[in-house]
Amino acid sequence: MKDIAERCLELSISLLNYLNKEKTLNQIIVRQLTRSATSIGSNIVEGRSGTRKELIRFYNIALRSGNESKYWIKILIGCNENNYRELNEFYKEIEEITKIIAKSIITLKSNSLVNK
């Protein structure tokens, strides 16, 4: 199984490559999606270098960025039905990643309570 940070990196690279070649998409939304989607992995990586409390905080930020990314993708899908298949694949990957992050947050919080 791939590490979540590696999976986020692959998602970011694939998404950026797709968005760079797709010129019919609204560029304002593309910039927002680029920002939020790349933020998922960067917050996971940054959180790993700190304490458990900091890790939870950065995972929460990553989760919010994932949810924001899903929102922007839904807008792009709604405005660009021709791109549905590709964009939906990105949506599904972000959905899976956010589920992993949410479960990790729950586990980290419950482990914090046990260790007190």
Short mmCIF file of N, CA and C in Angstrom, two decimals:
data_model
loop_
_atom_site.label_atom_id
_atom_site.label_comp_id
_atom_site.label_asym_id
_atom_site.label_seq_id
_atom_site.Cartn_x
_atom_site.Cartn_y
_atom_site.Cartn_z
N MET A 1 0.84 -1.19 0.00
CA MET A 1 0.00 0.00 0.00
C MET A 1 0.89 1.25 0.00
N LYS A 2 0.53 2.21 -0.83
CA LYS A 2 1.32 3.44 -0.93
C LYS A 2 1.15 4.30 0.31
N ASP A 3 2.21 4.97 0.67
CA ASP A 3 2.18 5.96 1.73
C ASP A 3 1.26 7.11 1.30
N ILE A 4 0.50 7.66 2.23
CA ILE A 4 -0.46 8.72 1.92
C ILE A 4 0.24 9.95 1.31
N ALA A 5 1.41 10.29 1.80
CA ALA A 5 2.13 11.44 1.26
C ALA A 5 2.53 11.19 -0.20
N GLU A 6 2.98 9.97 -0.50
CA GLU A 6 3.35 9.62 -1.87
C GLU A 6 2.12 9.64 -2.77
N ARG A 7 1.02 9.16 -2.27
CA ARG A 7 -0.23 9.16 -3.04
C ARG A 7 -0.68 10.60 -3.34
N CYS A 8 -0.54 11.48 -2.36
CA CYS A 8 -0.90 12.89 -2.56
C CYS A 8 0.03 13.55 -3.58
N LEU A 9 1.30 13.21 -3.53
CA LEU A 9 2.25 13.75 -4.49
C LEU A 9 1.88 13.32 -5.91
N GLU A 10 1.59 12.04 -6.09
CA GLU A 10 1.19 11.54 -7.40
C GLU A 10 -0.10 12.22 -7.88
N LEU A 11 -1.05 12.40 -6.97
CA LEU A 11 -2.29 13.10 -7.31
C LEU A 11 -1.99 14.51 -7.79
N SER A 12 -1.17 15.24 -7.04
CA SER A 12 -0.85 16.63 -7.40
C SER A 12 -0.20 16.71 -8.77
N ILE A 13 0.76 15.83 -9.03
CA ILE A 13 1.46 15.86 -10.31
C ILE A 13 0.50 15.53 -11.45
N SER A 14 -0.31 14.50 -11.28
CA SER A 14 -1.28 14.12 -12.32
C SER A 14 -2.29 15.23 -12.58
N LEU A 15 -2.80 15.80 -11.50
CA LEU A 15 -3.79 16.87 -11.63
C LEU A 15 -3.19 18.09 -12.32
N LEU A 16 -1.98 18.48 -11.92
CA LEU A 16 -1.33 19.64 -12.54
C LEU A 16 -1.05 19.39 -14.02
N ASN A 17 -0.60 18.18 -14.35
CA ASN A 17 -0.37 17.86 -15.76
C ASN A 17 -1.65 17.95 -16.56
N TYR A 18 -2.74 17.44 -16.00
CA TYR A 18 -4.04 17.52 -16.68
C TYR A 18 -4.50 18.97 -16.84
N LEU A 19 -4.44 19.73 -15.76
CA LEU A 19 -4.91 21.12 -15.80
C LEU A 19 -4.07 21.98 -16.74
N ASN A 20 -2.78 21.71 -16.81
CA ASN A 20 -1.90 22.48 -17.70
C ASN A 20 -2.23 22.27 -19.17
N LYS A 21 -2.66 21.08 -19.53
CA LYS A 21 -2.96 20.82 -20.95
C LYS A 21 -4.39 21.13 -21.32
N GLU A 22 -5.28 21.25 -20.33
CA GLU A 22 -6.70 21.48 -20.60
C GLU A 22 -6.98 22.98 -20.57
N LYS A 23 -7.06 23.59 -21.73
CA LYS A 23 -7.20 25.05 -21.82
C LYS A 23 -8.64 25.53 -21.79
N THR A 24 -9.62 24.61 -21.85
CA THR A 24 -11.02 25.04 -21.88
C THR A 24 -11.59 25.29 -20.49
N LEU A 25 -10.84 24.95 -19.45
CA LEU A 25 -11.34 25.10 -18.09
C LEU A 25 -11.16 26.54 -17.60
N ASN A 26 -12.06 26.98 -16.75
CA ASN A 26 -11.99 28.31 -16.16
C ASN A 26 -10.71 28.43 -15.33
N GLN A 27 -9.85 29.37 -15.70
CA GLN A 27 -8.53 29.46 -15.07
C GLN A 27 -8.58 29.94 -13.61
N ILE A 28 -9.60 30.69 -13.24
CA ILE A 28 -9.73 31.10 -11.84
C ILE A 28 -9.99 29.87 -10.97
N ILE A 29 -10.88 29.01 -11.42
CA ILE A 29 -11.19 27.78 -10.68
C ILE A 29 -9.98 26.85 -10.70
N VAL A 30 -9.29 26.78 -11.83
CA VAL A 30 -8.10 25.94 -11.93
C VAL A 30 -7.06 26.37 -10.90
N ARG A 31 -6.86 27.67 -10.74
CA ARG A 31 -5.88 28.15 -9.74
C ARG A 31 -6.31 27.77 -8.32
N GLN A 32 -7.60 27.91 -8.03
CA GLN A 32 -8.10 27.54 -6.70
C GLN A 32 -7.91 26.04 -6.46
N LEU A 33 -8.24 25.23 -7.46
CA LEU A 33 -8.08 23.78 -7.34
C LEU A 33 -6.61 23.42 -7.19
N THR A 34 -5.75 24.05 -7.95
CA THR A 34 -4.32 23.78 -7.86
C THR A 34 -3.83 24.06 -6.44
N ARG A 35 -4.23 25.19 -5.89
CA ARG A 35 -3.81 25.58 -4.55
C ARG A 35 -4.30 24.57 -3.50
N SER A 36 -5.59 24.24 -3.56
CA SER A 36 -6.14 23.36 -2.53
C SER A 36 -5.65 21.92 -2.68
N ALA A 37 -5.56 21.42 -3.90
CA ALA A 37 -5.15 20.03 -4.10
C ALA A 37 -3.69 19.80 -3.71
N THR A 38 -2.82 20.73 -4.05
CA THR A 38 -1.41 20.57 -3.69
C THR A 38 -1.19 20.79 -2.20
N SER A 39 -2.09 21.47 -1.56
CA SER A 39 -2.01 21.71 -0.12
C SER A 39 -2.23 20.44 0.69
N ILE A 40 -2.96 19.49 0.14
CA ILE A 40 -3.25 18.25 0.88
C ILE A 40 -1.95 17.56 1.27
N GLY A 41 -1.15 17.24 0.28
CA GLY A 41 0.11 16.54 0.54
C GLY A 41 1.12 17.35 1.31
N SER A 42 1.19 18.64 1.01
CA SER A 42 2.19 19.47 1.69
C SER A 42 1.91 19.55 3.19
N ASN A 43 0.63 19.58 3.56
CA ASN A 43 0.30 19.62 4.99
C ASN A 43 0.57 18.28 5.67
N ILE A 44 0.36 17.19 4.96
CA ILE A 44 0.69 15.88 5.53
C ILE A 44 2.19 15.77 5.78
N VAL A 45 2.98 16.17 4.80
CA VAL A 45 4.44 16.11 4.94
C VAL A 45 4.91 17.03 6.07
N GLU A 46 4.40 18.24 6.10
CA GLU A 46 4.80 19.18 7.14
C GLU A 46 4.39 18.70 8.53
N GLY A 47 3.21 18.12 8.64
CA GLY A 47 2.74 17.63 9.93
C GLY A 47 3.57 16.51 10.50
N ARG A 48 4.15 15.71 9.64
CA ARG A 48 4.95 14.56 10.09
C ARG A 48 6.24 14.97 10.79
N SER A 49 6.64 16.21 10.63
CA SER A 49 7.90 16.63 11.22
C SER A 49 7.73 17.23 12.62
N GLY A 50 6.51 17.18 13.15
CA GLY A 50 6.27 17.79 14.46
C GLY A 50 5.74 16.80 15.47
N THR A 51 5.10 17.33 16.47
CA THR A 51 4.52 16.53 17.54
C THR A 51 3.20 15.90 17.07
N ARG A 52 2.65 15.01 17.89
CA ARG A 52 1.36 14.39 17.58
C ARG A 52 0.28 15.46 17.46
N LYS A 53 0.31 16.43 18.35
CA LYS A 53 -0.68 17.52 18.31
C LYS A 53 -0.57 18.30 17.00
N GLU A 54 0.66 18.59 16.58
CA GLU A 54 0.88 19.30 15.31
C GLU A 54 0.46 18.44 14.13
N LEU A 55 0.72 17.13 14.21
CA LEU A 55 0.32 16.22 13.14
C LEU A 55 -1.19 16.24 12.97
N ILE A 56 -1.92 16.19 14.07
CA ILE A 56 -3.38 16.25 14.00
C ILE A 56 -3.83 17.56 13.38
N ARG A 57 -3.21 18.66 13.79
CA ARG A 57 -3.57 19.97 13.25
C ARG A 57 -3.33 20.04 11.74
N PHE A 58 -2.18 19.56 11.29
CA PHE A 58 -1.88 19.59 9.85
C PHE A 58 -2.75 18.62 9.07
N TYR A 59 -3.09 17.47 9.65
CA TYR A 59 -4.00 16.55 8.99
C TYR A 59 -5.38 17.18 8.85
N ASN A 60 -5.81 17.94 9.84
CA ASN A 60 -7.09 18.65 9.73
C ASN A 60 -7.06 19.66 8.59
N ILE A 61 -5.95 20.37 8.45
CA ILE A 61 -5.81 21.32 7.35
C ILE A 61 -5.84 20.57 6.02
N ALA A 62 -5.14 19.45 5.94
CA ALA A 62 -5.13 18.64 4.72
C ALA A 62 -6.55 18.15 4.38
N LEU A 63 -7.30 17.75 5.39
CA LEU A 63 -8.67 17.29 5.18
C LEU A 63 -9.54 18.42 4.63
N ARG A 64 -9.39 19.60 5.19
CA ARG A 64 -10.16 20.75 4.69
C ARG A 64 -9.76 21.09 3.25
N SER A 65 -8.47 21.00 2.95
CA SER A 65 -8.02 21.24 1.57
C SER A 65 -8.58 20.20 0.61
N GLY A 66 -8.67 18.97 1.06
CA GLY A 66 -9.27 17.92 0.24
C GLY A 66 -10.73 18.19 -0.04
N ASN A 67 -11.45 18.60 0.99
CA ASN A 67 -12.87 18.92 0.81
C ASN A 67 -13.05 20.11 -0.12
N GLU A 68 -12.18 21.10 0.01
CA GLU A 68 -12.24 22.25 -0.89
C GLU A 68 -11.95 21.81 -2.33
N SER A 69 -10.98 20.94 -2.50
CA SER A 69 -10.64 20.45 -3.85
C SER A 69 -11.81 19.73 -4.49
N LYS A 70 -12.52 18.93 -3.71
CA LYS A 70 -13.70 18.24 -4.24
C LYS A 70 -14.75 19.25 -4.69
N TYR A 71 -14.90 20.32 -3.96
CA TYR A 71 -15.85 21.38 -4.34
C TYR A 71 -15.48 21.99 -5.69
N TRP A 72 -14.20 22.35 -5.87
CA TRP A 72 -13.77 22.96 -7.12
C TRP A 72 -13.92 22.00 -8.29
N ILE A 73 -13.64 20.72 -8.05
CA ILE A 73 -13.80 19.73 -9.12
C ILE A 73 -15.27 19.60 -9.51
N LYS A 74 -16.16 19.62 -8.53
CA LYS A 74 -17.60 19.57 -8.85
C LYS A 74 -18.01 20.75 -9.71
N ILE A 75 -17.48 21.92 -9.43
CA ILE A 75 -17.78 23.09 -10.26
C ILE A 75 -17.26 22.88 -11.68
N LEU A 76 -16.03 22.42 -11.81
CA LEU A 76 -15.47 22.19 -13.15
C LEU A 76 -16.27 21.14 -13.91
N ILE A 77 -16.70 20.09 -13.21
CA ILE A 77 -17.51 19.06 -13.86
C ILE A 77 -18.84 19.66 -14.33
N GLY A 78 -19.45 20.48 -13.49
CA GLY A 78 -20.72 21.10 -13.85
C GLY A 78 -20.61 22.04 -15.03
N CYS A 79 -19.47 22.68 -15.18
CA CYS A 79 -19.28 23.64 -16.26
C CYS A 79 -18.66 23.02 -17.51
N ASN A 80 -18.12 21.83 -17.39
CA ASN A 80 -17.38 21.21 -18.49
C ASN A 80 -17.72 19.73 -18.57
N GLU A 81 -18.91 19.43 -19.00
CA GLU A 81 -19.33 18.03 -19.04
C GLU A 81 -18.45 17.16 -19.93
N ASN A 82 -17.78 17.75 -20.90
CA ASN A 82 -16.88 16.99 -21.77
C ASN A 82 -15.70 16.42 -21.00
N ASN A 83 -15.36 17.03 -19.88
CA ASN A 83 -14.21 16.60 -19.08
C ASN A 83 -14.62 15.74 -17.89
N TYR A 84 -15.86 15.26 -17.89
CA TYR A 84 -16.40 14.55 -16.73
C TYR A 84 -15.52 13.37 -16.32
N ARG A 85 -15.16 12.51 -17.26
CA ARG A 85 -14.45 11.27 -16.92
C ARG A 85 -13.14 11.55 -16.20
N GLU A 86 -12.32 12.43 -16.77
CA GLU A 86 -11.02 12.73 -16.16
C GLU A 86 -11.18 13.41 -14.80
N LEU A 87 -12.04 14.41 -14.76
CA LEU A 87 -12.24 15.13 -13.50
C LEU A 87 -12.85 14.24 -12.42
N ASN A 88 -13.74 13.35 -12.81
CA ASN A 88 -14.34 12.44 -11.84
C ASN A 88 -13.31 11.48 -11.26
N GLU A 89 -12.33 11.09 -12.05
CA GLU A 89 -11.25 10.23 -11.53
C GLU A 89 -10.46 10.97 -10.45
N PHE A 90 -10.17 12.25 -10.69
CA PHE A 90 -9.48 13.04 -9.67
C PHE A 90 -10.35 13.18 -8.42
N TYR A 91 -11.63 13.39 -8.63
CA TYR A 91 -12.57 13.51 -7.51
C TYR A 91 -12.54 12.24 -6.66
N LYS A 92 -12.62 11.09 -7.31
CA LYS A 92 -12.63 9.82 -6.58
C LYS A 92 -11.33 9.61 -5.80
N GLU A 93 -10.21 9.97 -6.38
CA GLU A 93 -8.92 9.82 -5.69
C GLU A 93 -8.87 10.74 -4.47
N ILE A 94 -9.31 11.98 -4.62
CA ILE A 94 -9.33 12.91 -3.49
C ILE A 94 -10.30 12.41 -2.42
N GLU A 95 -11.41 11.87 -2.83
CA GLU A 95 -12.39 11.30 -1.89
C GLU A 95 -11.74 10.18 -1.06
N GLU A 96 -11.02 9.28 -1.72
CA GLU A 96 -10.34 8.21 -1.00
C GLU A 96 -9.28 8.75 -0.05
N ILE A 97 -8.51 9.72 -0.52
CA ILE A 97 -7.46 10.31 0.31
C ILE A 97 -8.06 11.00 1.53
N THR A 98 -9.16 11.74 1.34
CA THR A 98 -9.77 12.43 2.50
C THR A 98 -10.33 11.43 3.50
N LYS A 99 -10.82 10.30 3.03
CA LYS A 99 -11.29 9.26 3.96
C LYS A 99 -10.14 8.71 4.78
N ILE A 100 -9.00 8.49 4.15
CA ILE A 100 -7.82 8.01 4.86
C ILE A 100 -7.37 9.04 5.90
N ILE A 101 -7.34 10.30 5.49
CA ILE A 101 -6.92 11.37 6.40
C ILE A 101 -7.89 11.46 7.58
N ALA A 102 -9.19 11.42 7.32
CA ALA A 102 -10.18 11.52 8.39
C ALA A 102 -10.02 10.36 9.37
N LYS A 103 -9.81 9.16 8.86
CA LYS A 103 -9.62 8.00 9.73
C LYS A 103 -8.33 8.15 10.53
N SER A 104 -7.29 8.69 9.91
CA SER A 104 -6.02 8.91 10.61
C SER A 104 -6.19 9.90 11.75
N ILE A 105 -6.98 10.95 11.51
CA ILE A 105 -7.23 11.94 12.56
C ILE A 105 -7.94 11.29 13.74
N ILE A 106 -8.94 10.49 13.46
CA ILE A 106 -9.68 9.80 14.53
C ILE A 106 -8.73 8.89 15.31
N THR A 107 -7.90 8.14 14.61
CA THR A 107 -6.94 7.24 15.26
C THR A 107 -5.94 8.02 16.11
N LEU A 108 -5.40 9.10 15.54
CA LEU A 108 -4.43 9.91 16.28
C LEU A 108 -5.06 10.50 17.53
N LYS A 109 -6.29 10.99 17.42
CA LYS A 109 -6.96 11.57 18.58
C LYS A 109 -7.26 10.51 19.64
N SER A 110 -7.71 9.35 19.22
CA SER A 110 -8.02 8.31 20.19
C SER A 110 -6.75 7.79 20.86
N ASN A 111 -5.66 7.69 20.10
CA ASN A 111 -4.38 7.30 20.70
C ASN A 111 -3.88 8.35 21.68
N SER A 112 -4.17 9.62 21.41
CA SER A 112 -3.76 10.70 22.32
C SER A 112 -4.51 10.58 23.64
N LEU A 113 -5.78 10.21 23.57
CA LEU A 113 -6.58 10.05 24.78
C LEU A 113 -6.12 8.87 25.60
N VAL A 114 -5.70 7.78 24.94
CA VAL A 114 -5.23 6.59 25.63
C VAL A 114 -3.92 6.87 26.34
N ASN A 115 -3.07 7.68 25.75
CA ASN A 115 -1.75 7.96 26.31
C ASN A 115 -1.78 8.97 27.44
N LYS A 116 -2.92 9.55 27.73
CA LYS A 116 -3.00 10.55 28.81
C LYS A 116 -3.15 9.90 30.15
#
